[in-house]
PDB file of C-alpha atoms in Angstrom:
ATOM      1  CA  UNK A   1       0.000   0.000   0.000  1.00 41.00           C
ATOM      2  CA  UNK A   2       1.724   3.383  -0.649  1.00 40.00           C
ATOM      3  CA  UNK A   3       5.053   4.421  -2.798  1.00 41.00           C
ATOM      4  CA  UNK A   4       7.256   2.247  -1.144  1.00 41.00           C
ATOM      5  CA  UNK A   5       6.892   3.890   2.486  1.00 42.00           C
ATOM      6  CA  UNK A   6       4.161   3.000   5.646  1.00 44.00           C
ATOM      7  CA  UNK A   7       1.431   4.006   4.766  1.00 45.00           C
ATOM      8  CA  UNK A   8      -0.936   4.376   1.807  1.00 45.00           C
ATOM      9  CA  UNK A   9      -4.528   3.597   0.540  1.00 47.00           C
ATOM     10  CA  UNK A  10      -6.910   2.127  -1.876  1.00 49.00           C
ATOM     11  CA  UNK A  11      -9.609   4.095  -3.511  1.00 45.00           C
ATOM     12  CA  UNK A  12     -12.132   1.188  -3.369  1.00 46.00           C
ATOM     13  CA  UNK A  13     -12.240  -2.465  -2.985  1.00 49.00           C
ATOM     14  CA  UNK A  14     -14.325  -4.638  -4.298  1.00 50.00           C
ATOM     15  CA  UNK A  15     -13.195  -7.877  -4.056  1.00 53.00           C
ATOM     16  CA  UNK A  16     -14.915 -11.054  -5.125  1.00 53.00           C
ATOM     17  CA  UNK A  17     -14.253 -14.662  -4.263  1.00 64.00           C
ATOM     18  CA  UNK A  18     -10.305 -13.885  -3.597  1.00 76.00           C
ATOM     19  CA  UNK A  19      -8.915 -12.358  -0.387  1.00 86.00           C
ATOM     20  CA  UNK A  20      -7.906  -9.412   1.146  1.00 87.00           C
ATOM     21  CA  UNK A  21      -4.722  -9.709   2.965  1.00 89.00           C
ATOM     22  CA  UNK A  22      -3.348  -6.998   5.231  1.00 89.00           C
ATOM     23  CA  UNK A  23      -1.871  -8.566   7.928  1.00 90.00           C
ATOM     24  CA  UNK A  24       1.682  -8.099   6.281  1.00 88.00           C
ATOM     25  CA  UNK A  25       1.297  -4.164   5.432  1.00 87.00           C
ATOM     26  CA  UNK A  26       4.040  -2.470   7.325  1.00 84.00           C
ATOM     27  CA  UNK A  27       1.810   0.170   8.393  1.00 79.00           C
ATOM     28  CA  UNK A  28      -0.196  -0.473  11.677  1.00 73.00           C
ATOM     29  CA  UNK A  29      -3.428   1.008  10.429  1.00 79.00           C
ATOM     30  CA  UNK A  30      -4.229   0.489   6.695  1.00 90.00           C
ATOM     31  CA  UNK A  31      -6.887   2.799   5.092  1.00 89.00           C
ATOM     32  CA  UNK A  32      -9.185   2.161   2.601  1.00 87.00           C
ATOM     33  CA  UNK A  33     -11.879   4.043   1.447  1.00 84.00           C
ATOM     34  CA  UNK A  34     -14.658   1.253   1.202  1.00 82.00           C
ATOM     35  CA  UNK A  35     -15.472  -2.112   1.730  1.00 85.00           C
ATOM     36  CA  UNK A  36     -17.463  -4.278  -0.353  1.00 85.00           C
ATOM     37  CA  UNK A  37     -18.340  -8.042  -1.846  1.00 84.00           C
ATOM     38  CA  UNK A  38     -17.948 -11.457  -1.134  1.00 84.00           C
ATOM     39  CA  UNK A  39     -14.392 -11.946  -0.337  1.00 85.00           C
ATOM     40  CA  UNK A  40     -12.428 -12.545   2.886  1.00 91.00           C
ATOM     41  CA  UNK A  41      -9.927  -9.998   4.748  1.00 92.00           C
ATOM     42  CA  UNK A  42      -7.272 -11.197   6.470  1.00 93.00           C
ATOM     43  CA  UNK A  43      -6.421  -8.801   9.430  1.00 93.00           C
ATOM     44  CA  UNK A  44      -3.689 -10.724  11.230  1.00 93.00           C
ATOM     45  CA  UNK A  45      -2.889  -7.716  14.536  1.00 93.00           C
ATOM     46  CA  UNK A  46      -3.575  -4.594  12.000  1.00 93.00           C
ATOM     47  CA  UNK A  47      -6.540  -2.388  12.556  1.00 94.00           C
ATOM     48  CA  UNK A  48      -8.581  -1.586   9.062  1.00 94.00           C
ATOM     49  CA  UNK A  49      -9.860   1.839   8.494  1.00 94.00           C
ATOM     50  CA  UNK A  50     -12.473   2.247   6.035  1.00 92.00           C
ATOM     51  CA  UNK A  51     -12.101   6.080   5.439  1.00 91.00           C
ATOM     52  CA  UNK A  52     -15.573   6.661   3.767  1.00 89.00           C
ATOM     53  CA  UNK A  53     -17.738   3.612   3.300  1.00 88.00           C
ATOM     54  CA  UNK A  54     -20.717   4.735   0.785  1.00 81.00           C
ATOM     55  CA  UNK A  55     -23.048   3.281  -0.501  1.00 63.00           C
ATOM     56  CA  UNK A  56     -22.122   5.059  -3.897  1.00 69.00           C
ATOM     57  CA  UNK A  57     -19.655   1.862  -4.475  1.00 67.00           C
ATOM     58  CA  UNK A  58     -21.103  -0.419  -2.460  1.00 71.00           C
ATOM     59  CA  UNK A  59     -20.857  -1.070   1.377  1.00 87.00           C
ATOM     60  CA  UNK A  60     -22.347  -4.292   1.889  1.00 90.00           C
ATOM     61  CA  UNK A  61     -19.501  -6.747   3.130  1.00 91.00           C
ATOM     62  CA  UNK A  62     -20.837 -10.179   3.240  1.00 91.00           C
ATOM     63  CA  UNK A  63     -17.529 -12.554   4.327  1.00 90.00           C
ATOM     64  CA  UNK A  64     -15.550 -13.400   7.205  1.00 93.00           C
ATOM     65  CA  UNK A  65     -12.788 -10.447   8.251  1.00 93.00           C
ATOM     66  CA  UNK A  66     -10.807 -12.743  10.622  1.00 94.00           C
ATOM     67  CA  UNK A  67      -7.679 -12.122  12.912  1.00 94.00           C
ATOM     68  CA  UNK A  68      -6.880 -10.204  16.271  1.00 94.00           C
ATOM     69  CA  UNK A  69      -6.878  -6.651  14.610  1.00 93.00           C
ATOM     70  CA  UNK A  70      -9.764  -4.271  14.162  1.00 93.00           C
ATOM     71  CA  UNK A  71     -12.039  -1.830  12.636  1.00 94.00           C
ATOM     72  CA  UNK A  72     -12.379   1.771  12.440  1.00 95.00           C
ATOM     73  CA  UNK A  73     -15.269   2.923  10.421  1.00 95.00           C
ATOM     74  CA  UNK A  74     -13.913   7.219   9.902  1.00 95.00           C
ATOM     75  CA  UNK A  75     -17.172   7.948   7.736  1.00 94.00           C
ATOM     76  CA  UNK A  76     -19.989   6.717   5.400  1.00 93.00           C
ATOM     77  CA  UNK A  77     -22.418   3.922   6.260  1.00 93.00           C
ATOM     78  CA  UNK A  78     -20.792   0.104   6.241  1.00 94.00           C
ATOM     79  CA  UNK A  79     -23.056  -3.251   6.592  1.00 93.00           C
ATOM     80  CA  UNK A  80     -21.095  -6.363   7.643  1.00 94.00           C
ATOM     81  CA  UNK A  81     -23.200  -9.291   6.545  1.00 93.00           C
ATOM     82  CA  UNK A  82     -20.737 -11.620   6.948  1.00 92.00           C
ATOM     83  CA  UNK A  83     -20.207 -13.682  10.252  1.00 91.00           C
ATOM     84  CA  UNK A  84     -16.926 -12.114  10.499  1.00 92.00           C
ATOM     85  CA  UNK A  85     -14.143 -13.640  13.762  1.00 92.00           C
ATOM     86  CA  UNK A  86     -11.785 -10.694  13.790  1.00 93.00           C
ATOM     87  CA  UNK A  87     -11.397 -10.083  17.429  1.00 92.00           C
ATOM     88  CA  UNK A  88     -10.257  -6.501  17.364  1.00 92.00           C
ATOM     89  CA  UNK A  89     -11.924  -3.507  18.933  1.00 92.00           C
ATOM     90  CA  UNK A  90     -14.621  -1.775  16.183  1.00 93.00           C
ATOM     91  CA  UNK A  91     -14.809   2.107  16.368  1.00 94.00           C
ATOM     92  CA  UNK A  92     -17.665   4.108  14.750  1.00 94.00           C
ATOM     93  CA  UNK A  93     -16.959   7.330  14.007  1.00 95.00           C
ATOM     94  CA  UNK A  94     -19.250  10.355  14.853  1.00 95.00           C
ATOM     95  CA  UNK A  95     -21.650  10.569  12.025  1.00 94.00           C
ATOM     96  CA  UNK A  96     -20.854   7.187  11.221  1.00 95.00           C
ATOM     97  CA  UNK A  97     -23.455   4.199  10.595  1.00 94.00           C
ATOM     98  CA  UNK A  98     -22.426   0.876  10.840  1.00 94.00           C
ATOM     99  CA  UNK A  99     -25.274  -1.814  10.067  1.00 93.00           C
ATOM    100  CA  UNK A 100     -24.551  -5.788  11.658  1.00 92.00           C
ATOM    101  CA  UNK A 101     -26.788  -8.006   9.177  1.00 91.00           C
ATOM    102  CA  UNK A 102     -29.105  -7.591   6.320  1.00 88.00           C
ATOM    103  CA  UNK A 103     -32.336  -8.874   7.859  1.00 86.00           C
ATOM    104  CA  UNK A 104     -31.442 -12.243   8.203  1.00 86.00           C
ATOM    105  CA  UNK A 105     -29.273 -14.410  10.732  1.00 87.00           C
ATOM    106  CA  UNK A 106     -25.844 -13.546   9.784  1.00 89.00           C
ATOM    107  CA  UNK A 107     -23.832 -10.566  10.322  1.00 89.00           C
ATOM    108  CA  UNK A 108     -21.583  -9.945  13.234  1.00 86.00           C
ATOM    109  CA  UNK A 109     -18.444  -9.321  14.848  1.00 87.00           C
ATOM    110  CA  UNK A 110     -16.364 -11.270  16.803  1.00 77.00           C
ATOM    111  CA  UNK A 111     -17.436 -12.474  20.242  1.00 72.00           C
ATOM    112  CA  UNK A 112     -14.345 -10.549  22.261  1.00 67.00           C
ATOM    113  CA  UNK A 113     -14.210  -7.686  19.634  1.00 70.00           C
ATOM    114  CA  UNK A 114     -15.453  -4.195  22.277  1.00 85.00           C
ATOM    115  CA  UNK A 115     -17.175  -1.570  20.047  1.00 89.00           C
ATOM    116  CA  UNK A 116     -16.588   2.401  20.785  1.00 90.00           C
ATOM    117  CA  UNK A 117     -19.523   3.664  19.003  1.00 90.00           C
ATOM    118  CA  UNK A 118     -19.967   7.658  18.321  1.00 92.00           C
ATOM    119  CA  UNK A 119     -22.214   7.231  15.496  1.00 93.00           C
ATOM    120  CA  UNK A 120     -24.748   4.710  14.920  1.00 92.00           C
ATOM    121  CA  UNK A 121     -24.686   0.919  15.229  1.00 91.00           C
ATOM    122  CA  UNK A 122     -27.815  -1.187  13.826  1.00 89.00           C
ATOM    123  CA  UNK A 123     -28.578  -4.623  14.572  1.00 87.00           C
ATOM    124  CA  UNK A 124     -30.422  -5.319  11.165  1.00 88.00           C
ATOM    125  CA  UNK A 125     -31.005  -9.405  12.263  1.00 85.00           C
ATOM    126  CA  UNK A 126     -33.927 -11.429  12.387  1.00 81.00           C
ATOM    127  CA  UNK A 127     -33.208 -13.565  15.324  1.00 80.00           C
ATOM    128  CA  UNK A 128     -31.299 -12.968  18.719  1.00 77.00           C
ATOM    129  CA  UNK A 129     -28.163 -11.257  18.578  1.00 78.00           C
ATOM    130  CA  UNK A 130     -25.532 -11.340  21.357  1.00 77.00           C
ATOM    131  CA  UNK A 131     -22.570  -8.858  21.441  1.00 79.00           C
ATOM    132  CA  UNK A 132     -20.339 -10.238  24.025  1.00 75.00           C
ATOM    133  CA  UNK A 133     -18.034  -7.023  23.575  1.00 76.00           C
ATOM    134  CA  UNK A 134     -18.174  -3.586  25.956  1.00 78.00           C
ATOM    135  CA  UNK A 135     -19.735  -1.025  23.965  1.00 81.00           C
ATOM    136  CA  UNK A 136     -18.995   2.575  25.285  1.00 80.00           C
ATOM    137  CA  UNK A 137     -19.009   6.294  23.726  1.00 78.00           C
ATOM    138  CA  UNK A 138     -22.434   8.034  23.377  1.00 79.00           C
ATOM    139  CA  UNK A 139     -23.516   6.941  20.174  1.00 85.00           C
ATOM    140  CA  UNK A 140     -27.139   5.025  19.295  1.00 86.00           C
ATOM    141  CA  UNK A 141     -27.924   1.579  19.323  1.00 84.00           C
ATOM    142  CA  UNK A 142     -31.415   0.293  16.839  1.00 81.00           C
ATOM    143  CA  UNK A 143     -32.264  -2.628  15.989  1.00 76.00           C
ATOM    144  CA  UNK A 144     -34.145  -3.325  12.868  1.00 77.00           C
ATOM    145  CA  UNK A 145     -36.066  -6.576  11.898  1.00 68.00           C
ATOM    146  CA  UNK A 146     -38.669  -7.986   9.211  1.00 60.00           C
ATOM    147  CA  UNK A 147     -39.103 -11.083  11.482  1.00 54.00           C
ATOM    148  CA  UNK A 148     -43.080 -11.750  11.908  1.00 45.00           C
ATOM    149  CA  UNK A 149     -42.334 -12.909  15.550  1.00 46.00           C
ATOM    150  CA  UNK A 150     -39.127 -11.742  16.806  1.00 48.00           C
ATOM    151  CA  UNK A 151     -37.749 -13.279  19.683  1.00 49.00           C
ATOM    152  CA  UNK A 152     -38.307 -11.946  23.272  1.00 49.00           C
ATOM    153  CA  UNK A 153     -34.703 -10.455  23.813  1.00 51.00           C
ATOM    154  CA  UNK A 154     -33.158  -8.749  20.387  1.00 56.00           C
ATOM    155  CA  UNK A 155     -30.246  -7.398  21.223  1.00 64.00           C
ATOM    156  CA  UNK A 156     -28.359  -9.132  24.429  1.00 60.00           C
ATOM    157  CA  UNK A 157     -25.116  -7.475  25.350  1.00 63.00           C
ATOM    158  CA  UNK A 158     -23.156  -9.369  27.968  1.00 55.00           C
ATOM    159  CA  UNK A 159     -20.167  -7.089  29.108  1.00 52.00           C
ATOM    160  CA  UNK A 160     -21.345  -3.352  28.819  1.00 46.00           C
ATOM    161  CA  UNK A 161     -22.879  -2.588  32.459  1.00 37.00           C
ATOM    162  CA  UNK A 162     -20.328  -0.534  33.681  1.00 36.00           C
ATOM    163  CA  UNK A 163     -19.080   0.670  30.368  1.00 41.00           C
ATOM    164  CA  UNK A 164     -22.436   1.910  28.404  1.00 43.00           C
ATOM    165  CA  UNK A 165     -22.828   6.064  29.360  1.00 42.00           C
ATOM    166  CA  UNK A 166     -25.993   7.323  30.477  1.00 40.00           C
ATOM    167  CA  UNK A 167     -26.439   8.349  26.706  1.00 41.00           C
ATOM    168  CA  UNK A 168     -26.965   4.670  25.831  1.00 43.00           C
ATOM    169  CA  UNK A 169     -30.563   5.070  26.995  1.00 37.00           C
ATOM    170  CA  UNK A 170     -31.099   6.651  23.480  1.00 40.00           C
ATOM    171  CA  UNK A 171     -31.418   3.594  22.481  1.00 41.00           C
ATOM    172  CA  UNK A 172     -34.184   3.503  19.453  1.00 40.00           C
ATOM    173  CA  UNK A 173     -36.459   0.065  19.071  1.00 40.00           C
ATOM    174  CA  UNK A 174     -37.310   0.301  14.865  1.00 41.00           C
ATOM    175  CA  UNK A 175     -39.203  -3.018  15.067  1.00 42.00           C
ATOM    176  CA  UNK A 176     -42.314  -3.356  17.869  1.00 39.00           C
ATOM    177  CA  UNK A 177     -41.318  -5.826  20.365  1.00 39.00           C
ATOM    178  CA  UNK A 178     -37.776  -6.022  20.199  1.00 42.00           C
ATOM    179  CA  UNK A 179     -35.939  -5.614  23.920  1.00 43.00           C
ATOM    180  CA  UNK A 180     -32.627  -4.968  25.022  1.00 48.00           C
ATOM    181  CA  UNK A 181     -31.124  -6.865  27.941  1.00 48.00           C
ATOM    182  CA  UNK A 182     -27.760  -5.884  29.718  1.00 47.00           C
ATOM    183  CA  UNK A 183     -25.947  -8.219  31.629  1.00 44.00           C
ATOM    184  CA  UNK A 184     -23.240  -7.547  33.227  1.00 40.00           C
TER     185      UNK A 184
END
């Protein structure tokens, strides 16, 4: 990535039934602008940014992004789809959307991976979703479902407690009869 020194971009990627391998780039935060397809991304211990996911050239990712790095989301709206492993911490940006699912049952992060959201974060699932990560910052949480009967708890997050601000309580229901449940 880059001229030859540490750091560098990509305008877009789009990458389809090959892989996306950055876990070699000498820089410890690779930026792209985008994120889209059916292909899967390699993190290894680098953090991805995606410096303005839009829907313009597509921002549905729909594989696995696997290793101990992370995700920053800087700007733009980005839907995993994919049942991605990476079990790096995910940051949403302020203005930021980032969408877990596409109304189905896949679409999440990785069990460990904690998520400092100061944008928006939508659960977009049509069965129980559990985010074993913290989540902290001030930013919203929604869920949204097609499901004719969802299930009784929507959205279970098991380690925020202590970590959610009193903003959290922002949170926004988009389908009738979801619930949230914090454990601690």
């Amino acid at each position: 990535m880059g001229e030859g020194g540490t750091s560098g971009w990509i305008d877009n990627v789009n990458a389809n039934n090959g892989t996306l391998d950055i876990s070699n780039v000498t820089t410890l935060s690779p930026s792209i602008k985008a994120l889209d397809g059916t292909s899967n991304t390699i993190l290894g211990q680098k953090t991805l940014t995606l410096s303005n996911a839009n829907s313009t050239f597509g921002n549905n990712y729909a594989e696995v992004m696997s290793g101990t790095g992370g995700l920053i989301i800087a700007a733009g709206t980005q839907i995993l789809s994919g049942q991605n492993t990476y079990t790096g911490a995910t940051s949403i940006g302020s203005g930021v959307h980032l969408t877990l699912g596409d109304g189905g049952t896949s679409g999440f992060i990785g069990n460990t991976a904690s998520i400092a959201n100061d944008g928006e974060l939508t659960i977009n699932h049509s069965d129980k979703v559990t985010l074993h990560g913290a989540i902290s910052e001030a930013g919203r949480l929604n869920h949204r479902s097609a499901a004719a009967r969802p299930s009784s708890q929507a959205i279970i997050v098991t380690r925020a407690a202590r970590e959610l601000p009193p903003a959290f309580c922002r949170l926004m229901v988009i389908s009738p009869a979801r619930s949230l449940a914090v454990r601690a």
